[in-house]
Structure formats: C-alpha cells, structure tokens
XYZ file of C-alpha atoms in Angstrom:
628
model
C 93.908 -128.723 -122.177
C 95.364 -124.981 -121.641
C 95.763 -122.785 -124.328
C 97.653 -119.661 -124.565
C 95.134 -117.795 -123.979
C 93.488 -119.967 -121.098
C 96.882 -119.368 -120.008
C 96.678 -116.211 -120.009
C 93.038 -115.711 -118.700
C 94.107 -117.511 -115.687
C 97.240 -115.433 -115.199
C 94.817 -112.572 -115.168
C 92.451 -114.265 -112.749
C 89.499 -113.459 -115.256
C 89.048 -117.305 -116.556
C 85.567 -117.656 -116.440
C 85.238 -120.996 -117.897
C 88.103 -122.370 -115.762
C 85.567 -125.627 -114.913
C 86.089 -126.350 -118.327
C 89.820 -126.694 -118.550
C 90.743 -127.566 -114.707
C 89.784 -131.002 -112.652
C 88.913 -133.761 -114.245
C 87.835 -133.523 -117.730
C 86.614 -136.284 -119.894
C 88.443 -136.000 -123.345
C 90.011 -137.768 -125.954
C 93.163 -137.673 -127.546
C 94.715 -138.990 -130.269
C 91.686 -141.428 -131.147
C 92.023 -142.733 -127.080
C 89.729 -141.726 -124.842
C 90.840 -140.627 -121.075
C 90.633 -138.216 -118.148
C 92.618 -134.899 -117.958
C 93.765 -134.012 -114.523
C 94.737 -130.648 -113.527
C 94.641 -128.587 -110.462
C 96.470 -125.687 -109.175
C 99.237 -126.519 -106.590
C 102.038 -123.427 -107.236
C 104.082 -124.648 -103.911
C 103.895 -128.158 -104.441
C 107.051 -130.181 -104.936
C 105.182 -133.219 -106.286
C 101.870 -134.024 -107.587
C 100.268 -137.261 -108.629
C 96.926 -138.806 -109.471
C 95.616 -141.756 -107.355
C 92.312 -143.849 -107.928
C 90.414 -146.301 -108.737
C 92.295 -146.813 -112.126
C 95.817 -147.364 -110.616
C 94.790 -149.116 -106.956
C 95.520 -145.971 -105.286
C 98.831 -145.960 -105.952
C 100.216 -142.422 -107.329
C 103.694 -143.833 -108.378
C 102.037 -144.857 -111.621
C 100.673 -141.074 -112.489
C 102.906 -137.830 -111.333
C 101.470 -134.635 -113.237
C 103.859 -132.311 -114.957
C 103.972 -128.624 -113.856
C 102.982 -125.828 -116.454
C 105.703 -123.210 -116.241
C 104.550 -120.126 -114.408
C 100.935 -121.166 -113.561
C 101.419 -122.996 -110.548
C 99.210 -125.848 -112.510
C 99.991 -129.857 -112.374
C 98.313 -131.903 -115.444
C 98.258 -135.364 -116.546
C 96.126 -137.069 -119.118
C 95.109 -141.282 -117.952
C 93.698 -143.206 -120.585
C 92.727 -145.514 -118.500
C 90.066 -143.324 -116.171
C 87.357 -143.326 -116.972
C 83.473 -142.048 -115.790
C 82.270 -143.099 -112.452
C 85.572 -143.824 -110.779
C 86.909 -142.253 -107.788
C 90.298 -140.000 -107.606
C 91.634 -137.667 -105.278
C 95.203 -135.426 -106.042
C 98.696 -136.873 -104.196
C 100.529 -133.739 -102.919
C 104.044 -133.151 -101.504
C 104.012 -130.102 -100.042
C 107.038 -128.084 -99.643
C 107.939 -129.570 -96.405
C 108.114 -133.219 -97.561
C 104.900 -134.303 -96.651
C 102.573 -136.465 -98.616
C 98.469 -135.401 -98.743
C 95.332 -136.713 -99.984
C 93.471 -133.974 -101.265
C 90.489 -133.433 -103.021
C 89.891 -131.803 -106.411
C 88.760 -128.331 -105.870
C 86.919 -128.224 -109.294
C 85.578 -131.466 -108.895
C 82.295 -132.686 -110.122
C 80.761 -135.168 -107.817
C 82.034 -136.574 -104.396
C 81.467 -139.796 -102.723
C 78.558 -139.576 -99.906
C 80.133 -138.533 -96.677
C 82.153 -138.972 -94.435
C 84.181 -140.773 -97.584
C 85.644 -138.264 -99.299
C 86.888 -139.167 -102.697
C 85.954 -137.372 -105.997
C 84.279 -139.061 -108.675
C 84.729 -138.499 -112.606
C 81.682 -137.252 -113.926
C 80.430 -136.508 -117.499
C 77.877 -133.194 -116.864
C 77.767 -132.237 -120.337
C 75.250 -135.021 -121.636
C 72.273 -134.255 -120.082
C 69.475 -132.780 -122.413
C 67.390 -130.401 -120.974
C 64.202 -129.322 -122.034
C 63.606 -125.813 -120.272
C 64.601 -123.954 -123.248
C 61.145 -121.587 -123.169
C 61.835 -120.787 -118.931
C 65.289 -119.497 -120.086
C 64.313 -117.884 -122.750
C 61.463 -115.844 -120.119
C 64.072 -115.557 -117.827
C 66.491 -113.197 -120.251
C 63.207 -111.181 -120.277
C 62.857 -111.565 -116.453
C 62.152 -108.321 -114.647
C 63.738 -108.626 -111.221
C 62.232 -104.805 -110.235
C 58.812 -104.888 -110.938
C 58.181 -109.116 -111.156
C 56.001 -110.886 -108.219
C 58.717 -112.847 -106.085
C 57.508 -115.566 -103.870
C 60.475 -117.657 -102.535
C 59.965 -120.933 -100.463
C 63.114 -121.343 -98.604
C 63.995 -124.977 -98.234
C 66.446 -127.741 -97.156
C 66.720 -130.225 -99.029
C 67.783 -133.107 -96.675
C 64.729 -132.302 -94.200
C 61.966 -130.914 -96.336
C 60.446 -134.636 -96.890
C 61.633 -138.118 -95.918
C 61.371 -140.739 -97.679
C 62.466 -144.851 -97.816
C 65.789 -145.823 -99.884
C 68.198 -143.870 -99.088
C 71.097 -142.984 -96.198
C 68.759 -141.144 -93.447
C 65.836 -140.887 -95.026
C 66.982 -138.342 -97.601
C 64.669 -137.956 -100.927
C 66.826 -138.395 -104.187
C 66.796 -135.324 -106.765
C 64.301 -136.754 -108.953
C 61.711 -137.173 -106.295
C 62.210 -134.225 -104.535
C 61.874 -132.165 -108.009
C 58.395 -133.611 -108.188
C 56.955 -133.320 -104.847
C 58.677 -129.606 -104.513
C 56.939 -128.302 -107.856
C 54.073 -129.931 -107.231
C 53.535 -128.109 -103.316
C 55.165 -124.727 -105.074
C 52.401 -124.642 -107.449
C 49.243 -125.599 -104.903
C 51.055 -122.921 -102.537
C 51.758 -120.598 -105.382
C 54.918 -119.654 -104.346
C 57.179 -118.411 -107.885
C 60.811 -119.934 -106.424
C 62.557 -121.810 -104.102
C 65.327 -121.397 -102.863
C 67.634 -124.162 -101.617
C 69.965 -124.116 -98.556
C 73.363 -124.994 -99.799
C 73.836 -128.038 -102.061
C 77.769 -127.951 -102.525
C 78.933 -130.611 -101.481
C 79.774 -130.417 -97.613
C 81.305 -133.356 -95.059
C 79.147 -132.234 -92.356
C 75.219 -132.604 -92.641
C 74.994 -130.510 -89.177
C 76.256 -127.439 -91.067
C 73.756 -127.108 -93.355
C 75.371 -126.737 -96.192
C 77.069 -123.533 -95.211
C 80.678 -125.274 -94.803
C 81.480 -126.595 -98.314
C 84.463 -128.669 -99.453
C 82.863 -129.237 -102.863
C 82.021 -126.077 -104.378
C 81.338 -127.384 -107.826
C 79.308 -130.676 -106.718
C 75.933 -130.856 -106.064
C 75.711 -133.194 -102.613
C 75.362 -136.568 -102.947
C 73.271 -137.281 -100.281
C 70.149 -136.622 -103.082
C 71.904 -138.295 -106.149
C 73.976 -137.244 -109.350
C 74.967 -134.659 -111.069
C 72.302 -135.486 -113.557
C 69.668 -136.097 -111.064
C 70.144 -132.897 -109.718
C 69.952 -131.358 -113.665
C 66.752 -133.466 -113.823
C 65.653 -131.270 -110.390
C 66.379 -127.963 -111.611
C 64.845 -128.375 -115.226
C 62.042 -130.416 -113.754
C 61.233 -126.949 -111.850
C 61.947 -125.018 -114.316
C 59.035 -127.125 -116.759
C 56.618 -126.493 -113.678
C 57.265 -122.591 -113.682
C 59.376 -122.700 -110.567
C 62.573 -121.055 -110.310
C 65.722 -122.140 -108.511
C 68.269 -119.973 -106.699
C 70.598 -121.722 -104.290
C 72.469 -120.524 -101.520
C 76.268 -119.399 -102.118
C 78.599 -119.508 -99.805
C 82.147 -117.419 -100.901
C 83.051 -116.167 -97.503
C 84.714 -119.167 -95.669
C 85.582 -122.786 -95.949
C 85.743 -125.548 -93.556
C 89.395 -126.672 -92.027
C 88.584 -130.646 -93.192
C 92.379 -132.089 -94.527
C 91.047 -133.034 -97.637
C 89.740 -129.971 -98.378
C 91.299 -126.381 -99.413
C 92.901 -125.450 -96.134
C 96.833 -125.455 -96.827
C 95.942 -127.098 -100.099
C 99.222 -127.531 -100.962
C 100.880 -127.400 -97.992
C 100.905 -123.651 -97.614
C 98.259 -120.910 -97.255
C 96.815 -121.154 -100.721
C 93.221 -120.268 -101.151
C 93.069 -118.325 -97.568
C 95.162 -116.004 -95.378
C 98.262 -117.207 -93.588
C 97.738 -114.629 -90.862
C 94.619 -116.213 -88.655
C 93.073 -112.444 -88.317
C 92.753 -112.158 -92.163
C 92.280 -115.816 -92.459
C 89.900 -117.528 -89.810
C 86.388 -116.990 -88.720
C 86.326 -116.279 -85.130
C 82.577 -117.478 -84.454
C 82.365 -120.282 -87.035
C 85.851 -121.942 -86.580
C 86.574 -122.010 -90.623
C 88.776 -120.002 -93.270
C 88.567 -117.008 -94.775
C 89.141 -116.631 -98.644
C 92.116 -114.571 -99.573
C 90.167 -112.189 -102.076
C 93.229 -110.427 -103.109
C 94.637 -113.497 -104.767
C 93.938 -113.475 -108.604
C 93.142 -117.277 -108.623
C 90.885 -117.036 -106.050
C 89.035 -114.976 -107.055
C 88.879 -116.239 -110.408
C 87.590 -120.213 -108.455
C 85.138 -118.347 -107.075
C 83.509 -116.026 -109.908
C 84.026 -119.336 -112.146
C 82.316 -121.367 -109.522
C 79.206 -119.007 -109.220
C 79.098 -118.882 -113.305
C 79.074 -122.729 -112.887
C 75.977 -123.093 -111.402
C 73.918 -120.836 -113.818
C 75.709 -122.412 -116.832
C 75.982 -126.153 -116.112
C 72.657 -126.167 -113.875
C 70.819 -123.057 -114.986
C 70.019 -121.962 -111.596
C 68.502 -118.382 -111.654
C 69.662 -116.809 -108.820
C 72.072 -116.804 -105.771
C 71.698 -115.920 -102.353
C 75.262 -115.249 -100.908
C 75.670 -116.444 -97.657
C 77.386 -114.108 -94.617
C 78.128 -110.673 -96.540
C 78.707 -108.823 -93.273
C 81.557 -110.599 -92.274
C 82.700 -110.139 -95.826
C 82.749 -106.487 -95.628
C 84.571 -105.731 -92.691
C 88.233 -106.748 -91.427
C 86.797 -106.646 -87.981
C 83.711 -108.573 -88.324
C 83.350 -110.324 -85.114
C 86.877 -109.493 -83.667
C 88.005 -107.371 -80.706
C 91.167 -104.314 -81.171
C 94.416 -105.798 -81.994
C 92.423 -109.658 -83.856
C 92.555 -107.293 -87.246
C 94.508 -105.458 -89.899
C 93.421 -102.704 -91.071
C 93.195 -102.298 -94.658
C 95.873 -100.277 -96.541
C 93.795 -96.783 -95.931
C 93.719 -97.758 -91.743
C 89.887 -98.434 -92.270
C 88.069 -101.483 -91.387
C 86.815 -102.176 -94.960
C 87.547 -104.846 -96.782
C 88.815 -103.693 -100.358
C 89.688 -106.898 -101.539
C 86.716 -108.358 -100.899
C 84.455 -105.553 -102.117
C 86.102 -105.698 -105.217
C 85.514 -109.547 -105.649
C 81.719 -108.809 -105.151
C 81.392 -105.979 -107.384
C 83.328 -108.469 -109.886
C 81.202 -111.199 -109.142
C 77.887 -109.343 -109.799
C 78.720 -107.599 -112.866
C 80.022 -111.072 -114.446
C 76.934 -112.515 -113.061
C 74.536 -110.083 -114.857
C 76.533 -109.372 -117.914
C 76.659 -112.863 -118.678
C 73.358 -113.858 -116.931
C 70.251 -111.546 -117.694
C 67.414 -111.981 -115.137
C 69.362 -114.091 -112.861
C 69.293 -112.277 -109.722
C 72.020 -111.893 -106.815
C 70.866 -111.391 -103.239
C 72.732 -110.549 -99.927
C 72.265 -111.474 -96.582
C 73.628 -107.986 -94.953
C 72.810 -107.372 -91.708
C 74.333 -103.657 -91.435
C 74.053 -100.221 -92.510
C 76.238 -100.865 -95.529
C 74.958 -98.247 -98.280
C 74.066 -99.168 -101.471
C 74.431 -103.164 -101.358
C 71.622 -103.250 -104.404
C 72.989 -100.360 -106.017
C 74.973 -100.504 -109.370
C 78.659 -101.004 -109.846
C 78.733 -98.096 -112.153
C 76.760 -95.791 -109.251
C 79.339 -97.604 -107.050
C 77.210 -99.730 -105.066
C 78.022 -103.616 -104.578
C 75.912 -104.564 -107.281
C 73.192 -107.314 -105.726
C 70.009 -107.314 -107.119
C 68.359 -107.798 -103.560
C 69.350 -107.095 -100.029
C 67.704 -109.159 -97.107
C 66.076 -106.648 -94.901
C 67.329 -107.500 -91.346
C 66.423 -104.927 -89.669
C 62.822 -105.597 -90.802
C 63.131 -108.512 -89.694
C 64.182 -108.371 -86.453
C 61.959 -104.868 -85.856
C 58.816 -106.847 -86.455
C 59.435 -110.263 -84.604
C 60.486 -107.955 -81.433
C 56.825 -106.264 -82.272
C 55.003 -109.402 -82.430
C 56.006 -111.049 -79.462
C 54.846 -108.067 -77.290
C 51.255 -108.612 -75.805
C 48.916 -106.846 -78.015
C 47.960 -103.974 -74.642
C 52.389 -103.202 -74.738
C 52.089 -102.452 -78.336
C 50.689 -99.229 -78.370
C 54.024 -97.899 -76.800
C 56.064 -99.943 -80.008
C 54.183 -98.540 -82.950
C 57.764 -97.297 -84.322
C 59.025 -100.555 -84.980
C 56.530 -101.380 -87.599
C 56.655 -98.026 -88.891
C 59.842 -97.458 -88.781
C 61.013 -99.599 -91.844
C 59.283 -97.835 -94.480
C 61.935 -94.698 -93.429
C 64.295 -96.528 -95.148
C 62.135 -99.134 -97.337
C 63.364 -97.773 -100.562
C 67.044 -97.288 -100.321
C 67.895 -100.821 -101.351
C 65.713 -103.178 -103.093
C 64.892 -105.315 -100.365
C 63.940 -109.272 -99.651
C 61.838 -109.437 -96.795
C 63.091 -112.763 -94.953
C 61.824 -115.002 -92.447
C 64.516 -117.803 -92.816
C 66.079 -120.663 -91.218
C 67.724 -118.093 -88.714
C 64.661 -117.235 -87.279
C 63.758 -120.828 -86.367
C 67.111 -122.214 -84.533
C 69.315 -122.236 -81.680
C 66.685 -121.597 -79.390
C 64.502 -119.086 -80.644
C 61.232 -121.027 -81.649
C 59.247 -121.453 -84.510
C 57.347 -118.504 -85.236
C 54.161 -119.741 -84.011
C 55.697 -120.812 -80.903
C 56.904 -116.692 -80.654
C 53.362 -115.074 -80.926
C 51.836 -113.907 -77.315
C 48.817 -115.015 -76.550
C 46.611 -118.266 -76.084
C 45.944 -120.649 -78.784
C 43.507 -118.299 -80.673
C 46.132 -115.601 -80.287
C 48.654 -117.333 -81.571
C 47.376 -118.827 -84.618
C 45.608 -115.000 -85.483
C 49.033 -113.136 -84.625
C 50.936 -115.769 -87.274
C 48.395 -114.769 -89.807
C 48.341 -111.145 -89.008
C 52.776 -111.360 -89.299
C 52.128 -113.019 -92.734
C 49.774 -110.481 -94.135
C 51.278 -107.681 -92.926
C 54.926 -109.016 -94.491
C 53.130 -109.858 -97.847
C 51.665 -106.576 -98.016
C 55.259 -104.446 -97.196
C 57.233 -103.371 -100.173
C 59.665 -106.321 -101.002
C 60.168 -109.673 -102.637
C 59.326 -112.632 -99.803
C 61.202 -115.460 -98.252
C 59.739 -117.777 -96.279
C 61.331 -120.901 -94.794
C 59.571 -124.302 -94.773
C 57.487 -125.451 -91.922
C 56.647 -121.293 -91.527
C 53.327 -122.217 -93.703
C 52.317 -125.147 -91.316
C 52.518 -122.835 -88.343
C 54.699 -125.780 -86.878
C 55.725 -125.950 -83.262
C 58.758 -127.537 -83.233
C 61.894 -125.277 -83.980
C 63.798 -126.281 -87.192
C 67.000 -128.610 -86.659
C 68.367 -131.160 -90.063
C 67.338 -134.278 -88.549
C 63.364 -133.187 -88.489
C 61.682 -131.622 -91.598
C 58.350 -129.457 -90.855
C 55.412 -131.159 -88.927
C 53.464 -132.005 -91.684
C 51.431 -134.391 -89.790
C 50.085 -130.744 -88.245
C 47.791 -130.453 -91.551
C 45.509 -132.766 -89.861
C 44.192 -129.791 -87.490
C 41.938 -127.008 -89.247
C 44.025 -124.054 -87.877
C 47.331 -125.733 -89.544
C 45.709 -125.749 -92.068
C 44.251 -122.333 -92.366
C 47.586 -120.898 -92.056
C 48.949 -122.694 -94.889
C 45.553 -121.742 -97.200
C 46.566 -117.922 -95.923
C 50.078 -118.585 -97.272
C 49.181 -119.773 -100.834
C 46.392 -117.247 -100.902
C 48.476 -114.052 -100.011
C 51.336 -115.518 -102.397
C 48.287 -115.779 -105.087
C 47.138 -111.955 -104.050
C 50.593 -110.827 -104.549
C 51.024 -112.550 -108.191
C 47.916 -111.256 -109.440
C 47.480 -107.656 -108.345
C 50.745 -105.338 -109.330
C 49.817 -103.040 -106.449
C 51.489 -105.317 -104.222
C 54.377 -106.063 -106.238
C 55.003 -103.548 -109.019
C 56.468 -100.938 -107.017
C 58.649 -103.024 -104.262
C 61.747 -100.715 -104.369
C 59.717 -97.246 -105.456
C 57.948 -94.761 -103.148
C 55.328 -94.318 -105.570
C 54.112 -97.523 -104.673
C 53.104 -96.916 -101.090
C 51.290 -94.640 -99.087
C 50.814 -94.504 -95.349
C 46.765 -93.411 -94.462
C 47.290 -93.412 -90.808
C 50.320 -94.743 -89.106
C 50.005 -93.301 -86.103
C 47.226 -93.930 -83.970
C 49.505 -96.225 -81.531
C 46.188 -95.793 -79.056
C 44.620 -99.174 -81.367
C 47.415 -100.346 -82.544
C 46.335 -99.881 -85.929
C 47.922 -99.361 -89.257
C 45.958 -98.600 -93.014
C 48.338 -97.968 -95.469
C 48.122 -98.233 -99.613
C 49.701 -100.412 -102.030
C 49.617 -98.838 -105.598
C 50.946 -100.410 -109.031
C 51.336 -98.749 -112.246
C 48.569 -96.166 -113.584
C 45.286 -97.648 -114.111
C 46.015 -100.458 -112.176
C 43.228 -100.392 -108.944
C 45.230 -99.904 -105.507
C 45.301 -101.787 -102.871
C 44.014 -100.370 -99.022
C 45.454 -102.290 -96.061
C 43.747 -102.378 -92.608
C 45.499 -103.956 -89.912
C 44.612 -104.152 -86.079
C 47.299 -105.596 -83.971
C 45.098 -105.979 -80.601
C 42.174 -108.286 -80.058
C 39.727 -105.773 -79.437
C 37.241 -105.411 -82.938
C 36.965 -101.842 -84.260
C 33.952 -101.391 -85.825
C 32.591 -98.146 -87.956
C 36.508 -97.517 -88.036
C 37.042 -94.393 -90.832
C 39.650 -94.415 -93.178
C 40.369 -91.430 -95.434
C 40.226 -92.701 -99.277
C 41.969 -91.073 -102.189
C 39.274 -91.710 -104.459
C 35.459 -92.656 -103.964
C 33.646 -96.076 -105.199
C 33.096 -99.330 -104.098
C 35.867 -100.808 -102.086
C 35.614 -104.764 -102.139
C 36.769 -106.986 -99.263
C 39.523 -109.110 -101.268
C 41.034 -110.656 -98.035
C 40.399 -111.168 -94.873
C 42.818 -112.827 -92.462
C 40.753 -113.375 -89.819
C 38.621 -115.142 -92.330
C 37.305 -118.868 -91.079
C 38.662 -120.621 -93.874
C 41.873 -119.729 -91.796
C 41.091 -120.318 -88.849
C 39.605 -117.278 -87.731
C 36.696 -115.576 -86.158
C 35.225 -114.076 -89.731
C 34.747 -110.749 -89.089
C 35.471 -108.087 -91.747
C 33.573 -106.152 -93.841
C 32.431 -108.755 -96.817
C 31.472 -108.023 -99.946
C 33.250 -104.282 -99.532
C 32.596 -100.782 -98.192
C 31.483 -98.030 -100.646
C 32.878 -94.294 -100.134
C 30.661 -91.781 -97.865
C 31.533 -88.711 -99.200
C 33.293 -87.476 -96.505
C 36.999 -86.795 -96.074
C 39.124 -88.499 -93.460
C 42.929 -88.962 -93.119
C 43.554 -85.610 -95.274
C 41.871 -87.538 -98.304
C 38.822 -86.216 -99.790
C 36.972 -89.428 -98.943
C 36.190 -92.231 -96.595
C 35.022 -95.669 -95.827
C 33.791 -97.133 -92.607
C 35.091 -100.515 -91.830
C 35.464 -103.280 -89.385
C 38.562 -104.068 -88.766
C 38.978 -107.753 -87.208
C 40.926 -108.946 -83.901
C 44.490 -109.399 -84.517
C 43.554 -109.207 -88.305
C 44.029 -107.278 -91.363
C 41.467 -106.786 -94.176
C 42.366 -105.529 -97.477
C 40.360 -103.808 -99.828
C 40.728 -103.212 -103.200
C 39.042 -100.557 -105.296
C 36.800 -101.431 -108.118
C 37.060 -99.248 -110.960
C-alpha cells in the first residue's frame, strides 16, 4: 500500500491522505480481492491481525514491519466488508493486547469494541451545487445561524438501543426544524466514535468513525448530504486535545507512550482524567491533521469546532507549581501544540475553501482568529466567553440591581472586534447544575419568559456569528443531561412557543438584513447611541451593513418599567419602521412598542442631528429599521 513517497510523507509527518494508505483498506491484488492491514506500532515486538475471518485467532496473520516507519502490514484475502478485527500487539515487555485500529472506519456499538471493515468510498452523493457555494462561502461577511445539537438526545425515537434516531431519520427531521427555525447550520456534539455515552462525545477512541449508536458510515454520508440538499450546513465538534485511558484504545498503544506523553504533567488531564496528545511527535501530528482532513473529504463537513483550546495552549492549564514543564524558553506556552494548530488551520483552509475552524478559548490569548502569516493561530472564529459569561451574570440580576452592572453589557464591544467572534450559548451553559437558561432569568413567570427573549435579541443583535444549543429555543426548564433531549412536549403552552417563533424570527432578521450580519468582526458596523444611561437600564445602539444598505436601530430596556416618549438621537431623518418587537404577543408578550414605526422630529439628540420618540417595552427590545 506505501509508496516511496507515502513513505516519505509519513516520515515527514505531512501525510495528509494517511486514511487512505493506513487501517484497513479494501483492495485487490493480483486479480484477489482482500483487506490491507496496517497500523503504526514502532515499539512493538509482534503484531498480528485477529477477526472474524480467522476465529480470533492471530497465529494465522502476523504483519511484517516496514523498515524505519515503525508500520506493521498484512494483506488477508479472506476479509472482507462488514467483519470485525481488532490489531494483536506484543509490546516490548512480552505482553499480548487487543487493540483497536486507530484509523479505523466503523466500530461495533458500545461497550463492544471491535472495528469493523468498511467500504466509505461507494457512496454517491448528490450535494455537488452546496460544495460548489461553499468554495465561494464568505465566512466574514455571511449570516451564521448555528443550532448546536446532540445527536443521541435531540429526538427519540422506537428501534433502536435507547431510543437513539438512526442517521437517516435524524437528517430529515433536523433539516426539516433547521429550515422552519431558519437557522443556516448545525453543529453536532462529537460523533467520533466514543465508549462512553456520558461523555458526550468529547472522549473519543474512534477518531475516524462516525458513532454507531445512529448507524453506518453511509448513513451518516446520507445525513450530511441530506443537509447539505436542504441548505443546511454541518460542522462537528473536534476534539485533538486529549483521549480517553480505555485499553483498547491509544493509551500505551503499543505498550509504550506512543501517541501521548510519558511524563503524566505533559501527558494527563488533571480535571478530565484522560491523555494528552504528544504534539511534538511527527506522527501525531500528522493522525491528527489527517483525521480533521478526513471529515471534510470523506463526509464533506464544513466546519470544525475544536474542543478545549485553553488547555491546549498552556503547559499549566489546570495544574498547580511543580505539576508542569516549562517549555524550552521557561514559559508556560505550549510550542508544540501551537504549532500543530497553526498547521492544522492552514491545511484546513488551503485545502478546504469556506470551511471554517472555530475555537472554544476561554482566555486572553491574542489573535486566535488571526492569520498564520500575521502570526495568529489561524481559526476562522473564536467563541466569545467572556461575552458569555458577562451577560448571563447580567441577566440573572433583578432588573432594580442592574443599573449598578451596565458595564457588563457594555463592556464587550471594547474588545468586540479583535477576533472574529461566535457568540455561544452552548451545552456548558445548561449542565452540572447551572439551569437552563430560562430557569436563570429573575423574576416571576412573566419575567422570565420576557428576560429569555430580551437575552436572545440582544445576542442576535451583537456583532458575531450565533450558537445556540437545543432546548434554548423551547425555553425548557429542565437542565440538559444525554439521557433527556429538550422538552418538546413544552410547545403545547403559548409562551414556549413564542420563544421559539422569536428564535426563528430573529435568525430570519439576521439572514435577511446585512446590517446585522455584514459587519460582525468590523467597527464600521456598529455604533453605540447611548450606552450609558445605567439610571433605565437602557441600551440603543446601531447595526450598519455595507453602503446603501438601511441600518438597523436597537432599543433595549432591561427593567420592567415602560419608557414611553423615550428620545433617541438618529443619524439620518425619515421614517423609522418597527421591524421587531420582542415583547410582541405573538411571543408571548405584553405588545407594546411603537408599531408601524416612528418618523424623525427634526431635532437632535444623542450628538446626532436627529431624533425619534419611542416606546420602549418592559424587559423588551424594539428594533427599527430605516426606510429609505
């Protein structure tokens, strides 16, 4: 199967296409048809093939070792598709293990653990006009609407091991909700294939099979293209920082430290009780930048969300003095690993245009969305924490304490434009204890429900792309946990569903006005009128897209009290129209606002050389656009 110059590529660490030439690879040879095996075991003494096509019994198949590639291969005519395999190690120390195949393609459902020969090259797709838009794709100026989801709790269904939905049925019922919510992507929790259901996702033994808890490799081709037909893209979540400790996955792979540290502070996650990648190594690096290719090659995904960057970046992530090395300088930064994601993105976009990249940093790290060449990490996004956590701490105030918080709304847009930001409200937000968001809002019943909407409006309105995780539109109660998908039996209550109309109409606003998307990373898309009259608790800000495009005027009143005849300073006079309202009562508010619009008075306000007089509802926001 290897080449001289795969040889060579790998001895580099720069194979790209290794999932083409390692695991188990359907070929023929000499007129017979057969499996290739190989897998990368330098410090192995032994290494054979058991399955389904020898009774388990690895006497029958020991791979030979390729000089000076640490890589065992063997060709079996008499594998074939659909059977089950795992790799027969001796490690150095005489011991025997069962492991899996790191590049394999499909896994039994778990807790078995075997591999399973798969052919993913004969599935035809049909999404050749969304690929072709998405080389075009504009990931700075383009309306993004993501719908964050897991897969094993979104819906439940009859037929299959706890409820879970197959691929194919989940591809229908998600595009089908995306488009009446009018959200532009989802993105998926991870679908690697992972022994435990209670992580998520997030501790993967199977980084190049989709789970089979929803199907087959196909089914899940069928998903993605199936979205991709609808006008719904895909990103997943990626998870390159650690790995779980199971035995028949990578830890001491072959019998010594192979894809992570041998030192536990390099090699062990403190908090999450799992391995660290050794990013220095050439060949991991290379499985991992070949594993992320993977997924936009094999399942056209357009876009990856990489999981836990923080603890990527630092050697001390998470550890007290003495639990770290410092890196070769005496810093705390990890060089290796910087370099693998400045690798990772540029092979990413070089190879991928308009796929996108985005990291979940939660520190001050500077230019995480910046350029490789400006010497920045080079994500396309960056998940704004800070934002984040700054406005749920300013929500669950009660509306008289806010005056004296005004800073943490405003205090974002200081720094709104030195990374091209996501603004999340994800999984994280809804576990361990914290709530759902609904269940954080001050307030009675009323209060609630209009605090949810005013969050929502205010976050669709703030420069950045969107992320919102399921059950969020259903305003559910219960906190998120895998076992229990989103309340939709909740939908039978008009302020449920008000919430979720607000949702798919501000995600609708968004797509069809480039004031409020245009401009996401660029000053010269915003404008604060008045941030600072912390007295109301008010905020009126603008939202501007390219020239001759009308702007957008947000109004927003974080108390309950109703301020009528309000003034706001204008930068240009006309009719103003009323184009939402989230106090509205087709979501479950009280309806007032300032319908059809406000024309200019002539007079200047707010340093601008005109005004309007407005209502602006309880615990609402109205926004205005002008009509040219």
């Amino acid at each position: 199967m290897l080449s001289d110059f795969d040889r060579y590529l790998i001895g580099e660490g720069r194979h790209h296409g290794l999932y083409e030439r390692l695991g188990a690879q359907l070929r023929t040879v000499n007129g017979v048809e057969g499996v290739n095996f190989a897998v990368w075991a330098p410090n192995a003494r032994a290494v054979q093939v058991v399955g389904d096509f020898n009774g388990w019994d690895g006497r029958q198949h020991g791979a030979r070792q390729l000089p000076n590639l640490g890589i065992w291969e063997l060709f079996i005519p008499s594998a074939k598709s659909g059977q089950r395999y795992k790799f027969r190690i001796l490690s150095e120390h005489g011991q025997w293990m069962d492991k899996c195949d790191p590049l394999a393609f499909a896994s039994e459902l778990p807790p078995l653990t075997a591999n399973i020969i798969s052919d993913i090259n004969s599935y035809a797709w049909n999404d050749e006009s969304w690929l072709q838009e998405r080389a075009e794709f504009d990931p700075m100026h383009a309306p993004m609407n993501v719908y964050e989801v897991h897969l094993g709790s979104w819906q439940k269904g009859p037929g299959r091991t706890h409820g879970w939905l197959d691929y194919r049925d989940l591809a229908r019922r998600l595009s089908d909700y995306c488009h009446r919510m009018n959200f532009t992507h989802v993105e998926l929790m991870p679908i690697s294939e992972h022994p435990f259901t209670g992580s998520w996702g997030y501790q993967s033994v199977g980084y190049f099979a989709p789970t089979s808890r929803h199907g087959n490799p196909e089914d899940f081709m069928f998903f993605v293209d199936h979205l991709h037909q609808n006008g719904i893209g895909v990103l997943i979540d990626w998870v390159p920082a650690h790995f779980p400790k199971d035995d028949h996955g990578l830890r001491r792979f072959d019998g010594s430290a192979l894809y992570e540290h041998a030192d536990p502070r390099q090699g062990e996650h403190p908090d999450w009780g799992t391995m660290i990648f050794n990013f220095g190594r050439n060949e991991v690096k290379n499985f991992l930048i070949a594993n992320a290719l993977f997924w936009l090659d094999k399942y056209h995904i357009d876009g990856l969300r990489v999981d836990a960057v923080a603890s990527m970046l630092y050697l001390d992530y998470s550890r007290e003095d003495g639990e770290w090395i410092p890196n070769r300088y005496g810093g705390r930064e990890n060089l290796e690993s910087i370099d693998f994601l400045r690798e990772f993105n540029d092979a990413v976009h070089e190879n991928y245009p308009g796929v996108v990249t985005a990291a979940e940093e939660s520190t001050a790290w500077p230019g995480v969305s910046k350029p490789t060449s400006e010497g920045g990490l080079g994500f396309t996004y960056k998940w704004n924490m800070g934002w984040m956590n700054d406005t749920l701490r300013y929500m669950r105030n009660e509306p008289i304490h806010r005056q004296y918080h005004q800073n943490e709304l405003t205090f974002s847009l200081i720094y709104a434009f030195t990374e091209n930001f996501m603004l999340p409200l994800s999984h994280d937000e809804v576990v361990h204890g914290k709530g759902s968001l609904i269940s954080q809002m001050p307030g009675d019943m009323w209060q609630k429900f209009a605090n949810l909407r005013l969050l929502y409006t205010y976050m669709w309105t703030h420069p950045g792309k969107k992320l919102l995780f399921m059950g969020g539109e259903l305003a559910q109660w219960n906190e998120w946990n895998e076992d229990d998908g989103p309340q939709w039996m909740l939908l039978d209550f008009d302020t449920h569903r008000g919430v979720q109309q607000l949702v798919s109409d501000l995600n609708k606003l968004v797509v069809d006005n480039a004031a409020l998307h245009h401009y996401d990373f660029g000053p010269e898309g915003f404008e604060w009128i008045d941030c600072q009259n912390a007295q109301d608790s008010t905020l009126v800000y603008l939202r501007k897209g390219m020239p001759g495009t009308a702007p957008m005027l947000i109004c927003s009143n974080f108390t309950p009290v109703v301020r009528e005849n309000y003034p706001i300073g204008v930068p240009e006079a006309g009719f103003w129209k009323e184009v939402f309202n989230s106090d509205s009562e087709a979501y479950g508010g009280s309806n007032v606002g300032n319908y059809p619009g406000a024309h200019s008075r002539g007079i200047g306000h707010h340093g601008r050389p005109d005004s309007i007089a407005v209502t602006l509802p309880p615990l609402g926001t109205t926004i205005l656009r002008l009509e040219q």
